[in-house]
Coordinates of C-alpha atoms and ligand atoms in Angstrom, one line a residue:
M212 CA -72.3 -19.4 12.8
K213 CA -72.4 -19.3 16.6
V214 CA -75.4 -18.2 18.7
A215 CA -74.7 -14.7 19.9
P216 CA -76.5 -11.4 20.5
N217 CA -78.3 -10.2 17.4
T218 CA -78.5 -13.6 15.8
V219 CA -81.8 -15.3 14.9
V220 CA -81.9 -18.8 16.2
S221 CA -84.4 -21.6 15.7
I222 CA -84.5 -24.5 18.2
E223 CA -86.6 -27.2 19.6
Y224 CA -86.3 -28.5 23.1
V225 CA -87.7 -30.7 25.9
L226 CA -87.5 -29.6 29.5
R227 CA -87.3 -32.2 32.2
V228 CA -87.5 -31.7 36.0
E229 CA -86.5 -34.7 38.1
G230 CA -86.8 -36.9 35.0
E231 CA -90.3 -35.8 34.1
I232 CA -91.1 -33.8 31.0
V233 CA -92.7 -30.5 32.1
D234 CA -92.4 -28.4 28.9
S235 CA -91.4 -28.8 25.3
T236 CA -91.8 -27.1 21.9
P237 CA -94.8 -28.5 20.1
E238 CA -94.0 -31.7 18.2
G239 CA -92.3 -30.9 14.9
E240 CA -92.2 -27.2 15.5
R241 CA -89.3 -24.9 16.2
I242 CA -89.1 -21.7 18.2
L243 CA -87.5 -18.8 16.5
F244 CA -86.0 -16.0 18.6
L245 CA -83.8 -13.0 18.4
H246 CA -80.9 -13.7 20.8
G247 CA -80.4 -11.0 23.4
E248 CA -84.1 -10.0 23.6
G249 CA -84.7 -12.5 26.4
H250 CA -88.5 -12.7 26.2
V251 CA -89.2 -15.7 24.0
L252 CA -87.3 -18.5 25.8
P253 CA -87.7 -19.4 29.5
P254 CA -85.3 -17.7 31.9
G255 CA -81.7 -19.0 31.7
L256 CA -82.1 -21.0 28.5
E257 CA -81.1 -18.2 26.1
D258 CA -77.9 -17.4 28.0
S259 CA -76.9 -21.0 28.1
L260 CA -77.2 -21.3 24.3
S261 CA -74.6 -18.5 23.7
G262 CA -71.6 -19.7 21.7
R263 CA -73.3 -22.9 20.4
E264 CA -73.6 -23.9 16.8
V265 CA -76.2 -25.9 14.9
G266 CA -76.5 -29.3 16.5
S267 CA -77.9 -31.0 19.6
F268 CA -77.5 -29.5 23.1
R269 CA -78.0 -30.5 26.7
V270 CA -78.1 -27.9 29.4
T271 CA -78.6 -28.2 33.1
L272 CA -79.7 -25.0 35.0
A273 CA -79.5 -24.8 38.7
P274 CA -82.4 -22.9 40.3
D275 CA -80.4 -19.7 40.6
E276 CA -79.7 -19.8 36.9
A277 CA -83.3 -20.5 36.0
V278 CA -86.4 -19.1 37.8
G279 CA -84.8 -18.8 41.2
E280 CA -84.8 -20.5 44.6
Y281 CA -88.0 -21.4 46.3
D282 CA -88.9 -18.6 48.7
P283 CA -91.0 -19.7 51.8
G284 CA -91.7 -16.0 52.3
K285 CA -93.9 -16.1 49.2
V286 CA -96.4 -18.4 50.9
F287 CA -99.2 -16.4 52.6
T288 CA -102.6 -16.8 54.1
A289 CA -105.8 -15.0 53.1
K290 CA -109.4 -15.1 54.3
R291 CA -112.3 -16.4 52.3
G292 CA -113.7 -12.9 52.3
D293 CA -110.7 -11.6 50.5
F294 CA -111.8 -13.4 47.4
P295 CA -114.6 -12.3 45.0
G296 CA -117.9 -13.8 46.1
D297 CA -118.3 -15.9 43.0
A298 CA -114.7 -17.1 43.0
K299 CA -114.1 -20.8 43.0
V300 CA -111.8 -21.1 46.0
G301 CA -110.1 -24.5 45.9
V302 CA -106.6 -26.1 45.9
G303 CA -104.9 -25.4 42.6
E304 CA -106.9 -22.3 41.6
E305 CA -104.8 -19.3 40.6
F306 CA -105.5 -15.7 41.6
Y307 CA -103.9 -12.4 41.1
F308 CA -103.0 -10.3 44.1
E309 CA -101.3 -6.9 44.4
D310 CA -98.1 -6.9 46.4
E311 CA -96.9 -3.9 48.5
G312 CA -95.8 -2.2 45.3
E313 CA -99.2 -2.8 43.9
T314 CA -97.8 -5.1 41.2
P315 CA -100.1 -8.0 40.3
V316 CA -98.7 -11.3 41.5
A317 CA -100.0 -14.7 40.5
A318 CA -100.6 -17.0 43.5
K319 CA -101.9 -20.5 43.6
I320 CA -104.0 -21.9 46.4
I321 CA -102.1 -24.7 48.1
S322 CA -104.5 -25.4 51.0
V323 CA -108.0 -24.5 52.3
D324 CA -108.7 -24.8 56.0
G325 CA -112.1 -23.4 56.8
D326 CA -111.9 -19.6 56.4
D327 CA -108.1 -19.7 56.0
I328 CA -106.8 -20.0 52.5
T329 CA -103.0 -20.5 52.0
L330 CA -101.5 -19.4 48.7
D331 CA -98.0 -19.7 47.1
S332 CA -96.8 -17.1 44.8
N333 CA -93.5 -18.8 43.9
P334 CA -93.1 -19.4 40.2
E335 CA -94.1 -23.0 39.2
L336 CA -90.4 -24.0 38.7
A337 CA -88.9 -22.2 41.6
G338 CA -86.2 -24.2 43.4
K339 CA -86.0 -26.7 40.6
T340 CA -83.0 -27.8 38.5
L341 CA -84.0 -27.6 34.9
E342 CA -82.7 -30.1 32.3
Y343 CA -83.0 -29.0 28.7
E344 CA -82.3 -31.2 25.8
G345 CA -82.8 -30.0 22.3
I346 CA -81.5 -29.1 18.9
V347 CA -80.3 -25.8 17.4
H348 CA -81.6 -26.0 13.9
D349 CA -80.4 -22.7 12.4
V350 CA -78.4 -19.6 13.3
R351 CA -78.3 -16.5 11.1
A352 CA -77.4 -12.9 11.5
A353 CA -80.4 -10.7 12.3
T354 CA -81.2 -7.9 9.9
D355 CA -80.8 -4.3 11.1
E356 CA -84.5 -4.0 11.0
E357 CA -85.0 -7.0 13.2
V358 CA -82.5 -5.7 15.7
E359 CA -84.3 -2.3 15.7
H360 CA -87.7 -3.9 16.2
G361 CA -86.5 -6.4 18.7
H362 CA -88.1 -9.4 17.0
V363 CA -87.8 -11.8 14.2
H364 CA -89.3 -11.1 10.8
G365 CA -90.4 -13.4 8.0
E366 CA -91.6 -17.0 8.3
G367 CA -92.1 -18.0 11.9
G368 CA -91.6 -14.4 13.0
V369 CA -93.6 -11.2 12.9
E370 CA -95.1 -10.5 9.4
H371 CA -95.6 -6.8 8.9
Ligands
ZN663 ZN1 -90.9 -5.7 13.1

């Protein structure tokens, strides 16, 4: 059976960026997902598995197929006073800000220069080419109930 919308797929994978492992399914564990729902796997991976059968896979996703290009417009400066008084304001710390549409956006501090704090709200892997290597362990048709609920039932899925 091929991976397609409304199939339940179990996989394991390793994600490399520039040769370094940045993400993987836990050792010996598999991820189970309902294909087409798009909220279990990282962006781009689910689509790239369409049409595959049980077996190993290797997928390379360009930035625009994955989390998007790096946007220098998402780097901005704030003042120390913009942060809560008890906040630890240091490089690498992450905060939530509201954008113009009042949507909370995660931003990481990339530099601190006196009172000027520079933050970057690009996703971690923006602008990166993602190299996935993994195994499709199982593909089966989703039940009508799973399709209706939008998630996998049974072992490794939602029990209810
Ligand atoms: Zn359910």
